[in-house]
């Protein structure tokens, strides 16, 4: 979970520094998917 948040911070810095291109959009989509998977994994492990 922490690594997903850390990656988001780096991605936010990159977005602020440069133009928003389709590659950056794909990076945001990838980050969002990884964040959702990390949250789902934590929730699943807390149920067990």
N, CA, C and O atoms as a MOPAC input file, in Angstrom:
PM7 MOZYME 1SCF
protein

 N      0.82500 1    -1.18200 1     0.00000 1
 C      0.00000 1     0.00000 1     0.00000 1
 C      0.87900 1     1.26100 1     0.00000 1
 O      0.61200 1     2.22400 1    -0.71800 1
 N      1.92500 1     1.22500 1     0.81800 1
 C      2.81700 1     2.38600 1     0.87000 1
 C      3.53900 1     2.61400 1    -0.44600 1
 O      3.76100 1     3.75700 1    -0.84700 1
 N      3.90600 1     1.53600 1    -1.11600 1
 C      4.60700 1     1.70100 1    -2.39400 1
 C      3.68300 1     2.29500 1    -3.45200 1
 O      4.12500 1     3.07100 1    -4.29900 1
 N      2.40600 1     1.93500 1    -3.40800 1
 C      1.45200 1     2.51100 1    -4.35500 1
 C      1.29100 1     4.00800 1    -4.10600 1
 O      1.20700 1     4.79200 1    -5.05100 1
 N      1.24800 1     4.40000 1    -2.84200 1
 C      1.14000 1     5.82600 1    -2.52300 1
 C      2.41200 1     6.58000 1    -2.89400 1
 O      2.34200 1     7.70600 1    -3.38700 1
 N      3.56300 1     5.97600 1    -2.66400 1
 C      4.83100 1     6.61600 1    -3.02500 1
 C      4.93400 1     6.79400 1    -4.53700 1
 O      5.41600 1     7.82200 1    -5.01400 1
 N      4.48800 1     5.80600 1    -5.28000 1
 C      4.49500 1     5.92300 1    -6.74300 1
 C      3.56800 1     7.04400 1    -7.19000 1
 O      3.86900 1     7.75900 1    -8.14600 1
 N      2.44800 1     7.19900 1    -6.50600 1
 C      1.51600 1     8.28000 1    -6.83100 1
 C      2.12500 1     9.65000 1    -6.60900 1
 O      1.86200 1    10.58100 1    -7.37000 1
 N      2.93800 1     9.78000 1    -5.56900 1
 C      3.60000 1    11.06300 1    -5.30800 1
 C      4.58400 1    11.38600 1    -6.42600 1
 O      4.64100 1    12.52100 1    -6.90100 1
 N      5.35200 1    10.39500 1    -6.84300 1
 C      6.28000 1    10.60700 1    -7.95200 1
 C      5.56000 1    10.94700 1    -9.24700 1
 O      6.01600 1    11.78700 1   -10.02200 1
 N      4.44900 1    10.29400 1    -9.47000 1
 C      3.66800 1    10.56200 1   -10.67800 1
 C      3.06500 1    11.96200 1   -10.64100 1
 O      3.01100 1    12.64500 1   -11.66400 1
 N      2.61500 1    12.38700 1    -9.47000 1
 C      2.07100 1    13.73600 1    -9.32700 1
 C      3.13700 1    14.78100 1    -9.62200 1
 O      2.86400 1    15.77700 1   -10.29200 1
 N      4.34500 1    14.56200 1    -9.12900 1
 C      5.44300 1    15.49700 1    -9.41100 1
 C      5.74000 1    15.55900 1   -10.90400 1
 O      5.98000 1    16.63300 1   -11.45500 1
 N      5.72200 1    14.39600 1   -11.55200 1
 C      5.98800 1    14.36800 1   -12.99500 1
 C      4.88900 1    15.10400 1   -13.76000 1
 O      5.16900 1    15.80600 1   -14.73100 1
 N      3.65400 1    14.94500 1   -13.32700 1
 C      2.53400 1    15.60500 1   -13.99300 1
 C      2.62500 1    17.11700 1   -13.83600 1
 O      2.33200 1    17.85900 1   -14.77300 1
 N      3.02900 1    17.57100 1   -12.66200 1
 C      3.14200 1    19.01100 1   -12.42000 1
 C      4.26600 1    19.61400 1   -13.25300 1
 O      4.12200 1    20.71500 1   -13.78600 1
 N      5.38600 1    18.90200 1   -13.36900 1
 C      6.56100 1    19.42900 1   -14.08000 1
 C      6.39600 1    19.48500 1   -15.59300 1
 O      6.93500 1    20.38300 1   -16.23900 1
 N      5.66000 1    18.54100 1   -16.16100 1
 C      5.60400 1    18.46500 1   -17.61600 1
 C      4.19100 1    18.53400 1   -18.15500 1
 O      3.22800 1    18.62500 1   -17.39500 1
 N      4.07500 1    18.48900 1   -19.46100 1
 C      2.74400 1    18.52200 1   -20.07200 1
 C      2.00900 1    17.19400 1   -19.87100 1
 O      2.62500 1    16.14000 1   -19.71700 1
 N      0.69700 1    17.27500 1   -19.87700 1
 C     -0.11900 1    16.07000 1   -19.73000 1
 C     -0.29900 1    15.44800 1   -21.11200 1
 O     -1.05100 1    15.96000 1   -21.94200 1
 N      0.39500 1    14.34500 1   -21.34700 1
 C      0.30700 1    13.63800 1   -22.62100 1
 C     -0.46200 1    12.34300 1   -22.41800 1
 O     -0.84900 1    12.01000 1   -21.29700 1
 N     -0.67900 1    11.62200 1   -23.49400 1
 C     -1.40900 1    10.36300 1   -23.37100 1
 C     -0.59800 1     9.34000 1   -22.58200 1
 O     -1.16700 1     8.46300 1   -21.93200 1
 N      0.74000 1     9.45000 1   -22.63700 1
 C      1.56900 1     8.53400 1   -21.84900 1
 C      1.37800 1     8.76900 1   -20.35200 1
 O      1.32200 1     7.82100 1   -19.57000 1
 N      1.28000 1    10.02500 1   -19.96600 1
 C      1.03800 1    10.34800 1   -18.55800 1
 C     -0.35300 1     9.87300 1   -18.15700 1
 O     -0.55000 1     9.41100 1   -17.03300 1
 N     -1.30700 1     9.98000 1   -19.05300 1
 C     -2.64600 1     9.46100 1   -18.77800 1
 C     -2.63300 1     7.96100 1   -18.53400 1
 O     -3.32100 1     7.46300 1   -17.64300 1
 N     -1.84600 1     7.24100 1   -19.33300 1
 C     -1.71500 1     5.79600 1   -19.12300 1
 C     -1.02400 1     5.48400 1   -17.80100 1
 O     -1.37700 1     4.51600 1   -17.12700 1
 N     -0.05500 1     6.29100 1   -17.43200 1
 C      0.60500 1     6.09600 1   -16.14100 1
 C     -0.37800 1     6.29400 1   -14.99000 1
 O     -0.35500 1     5.54400 1   -14.01400 1
 N     -1.24600 1     7.31100 1   -15.10500 1
 C     -2.25400 1     7.53700 1   -14.06500 1
 C     -3.23700 1     6.37500 1   -13.99500 1
 O     -3.62200 1     5.95400 1   -12.90400 1
 N     -3.64200 1     5.85800 1   -15.14200 1
 C     -4.56000 1     4.71200 1   -15.15400 1
 C     -3.89800 1     3.49400 1   -14.52000 1
 O     -4.53100 1     2.77400 1   -13.74700 1
 N     -2.64200 1     3.26300 1   -14.84000 1
 C     -1.90400 1     2.14600 1   -14.26500 1
 C     -1.75700 1     2.30900 1   -12.75900 1
 O     -1.90600 1     1.34300 1   -12.01100 1
 N     -1.46700 1     3.52300 1   -12.31400 1
 C     -1.32400 1     3.77300 1   -10.88400 1
 C     -2.64500 1     3.54900 1   -10.15800 1
 O     -2.67000 1     2.97700 1    -9.06800 1
 N     -3.73300 1     3.99400 1   -10.75700 1
 C     -5.04700 1     3.81300 1   -10.14000 1
 C     -5.38900 1     2.33100 1   -10.00300 1
 O     -5.91300 1     1.90300 1    -8.97500 1
 N     -5.09500 1     1.55900 1   -11.02900 1
 C     -5.35300 1     0.11100 1   -10.97400 1
 C     -4.51600 1    -0.53700 1    -9.87600 1
 O     -5.02200 1    -1.36600 1    -9.11900 1
 N     -3.24400 1    -0.16800 1    -9.78300 1
 C     -2.39400 1    -0.76200 1    -8.74600 1
 C     -2.84800 1    -0.35000 1    -7.35200 1
 O     -2.75300 1    -1.14300 1    -6.41500 1
 N     -3.33900 1     0.87600 1    -7.19900 1
 C     -3.84800 1     1.32000 1    -5.90500 1
 C     -5.09600 1     0.54000 1    -5.51100 1
 O     -5.23500 1     0.12900 1    -4.35900 1
 N     -5.99600 1     0.33500 1    -6.45700 1
 C     -7.20800 1    -0.44000 1    -6.18000 1
 C     -6.84900 1    -1.87300 1    -5.80000 1
 O     -7.43600 1    -2.43200 1    -4.87400 1
 N     -5.89600 1    -2.46900 1    -6.50100 1
 C     -5.47200 1    -3.83100 1    -6.17000 1
 C     -4.81500 1    -3.89900 1    -4.79300 1
 O     -5.01400 1    -4.86900 1    -4.06200 1
 N     -4.04500 1    -2.89100 1    -4.43700 1
 C     -3.41200 1    -2.87200 1    -3.11600 1
 C     -4.45800 1    -2.75300 1    -2.01600 1
 O     -4.36500 1    -3.43300 1    -0.99400 1
 N     -5.44600 1    -1.90000 1    -2.21600 1
 C     -6.52100 1    -1.74800 1    -1.22800 1
 C     -7.31300 1    -3.03800 1    -1.10700 1
 O     -7.64800 1    -3.45800 1     0.00100 1
 N     -7.61500 1    -3.66900 1    -2.22800 1
 C     -8.35800 1    -4.93600 1    -2.20000 1
 C     -7.56100 1    -6.01800 1    -1.48300 1
 O     -8.13500 1    -6.83100 1    -0.75900 1
 N     -6.25900 1    -6.03600 1    -1.67500 1
 C     -5.41400 1    -7.02600 1    -1.00900 1
 C     -5.40900 1    -6.81800 1     0.50100 1
 O     -5.48000 1    -7.78400 1     1.26100 1
 N     -5.32700 1    -5.57700 1     0.93400 1
 C     -5.34700 1    -5.28200 1     2.36900 1
 C     -6.69200 1    -5.65800 1     2.97100 1
 O     -6.75000 1    -6.22900 1     4.06000 1
 N     -7.75900 1    -5.34400 1     2.27700 1
 C     -9.09400 1    -5.68400 1     2.78700 1
 C     -9.28500 1    -7.19300 1     2.85900 1
 O     -9.88500 1    -7.70400 1     3.80400 1
 N     -8.77400 1    -7.90500 1     1.85800 1
 C     -8.90600 1    -9.36200 1     1.83800 1
 C     -8.11100 1   -10.00100 1     2.97600 1
 O     -8.58500 1   -10.93600 1     3.62100 1
 N     -6.91000 1    -9.49700 1     3.21600 1
 C     -6.09800 1   -10.07400 1     4.29000 1
 C     -6.66300 1    -9.74200 1     5.66800 1
 O     -6.45400 1   -10.50100 1     6.61500 1
 N     -7.36700 1    -8.63500 1     5.79400 1
 C     -7.95700 1    -8.29800 1     7.09200 1
 C     -9.18600 1    -9.15700 1     7.39100 1
 O     -9.55100 1    -9.32100 1     8.55500 1
 N     -9.81300 1    -9.69300 1     6.38000 1
 C    -10.96600 1   -10.57600 1     6.57800 1
 C    -10.54000 1   -11.94800 1     7.08500 1
 O    -11.28900 1   -12.60700 1     7.80600 1
 N     -9.35500 1   -12.37300 1     6.71300 1
 C     -8.87700 1   -13.71700 1     7.08800 1
 C     -8.43100 1   -13.78100 1     8.52500 1
 O     -8.00400 1   -14.83700 1     8.99300 1

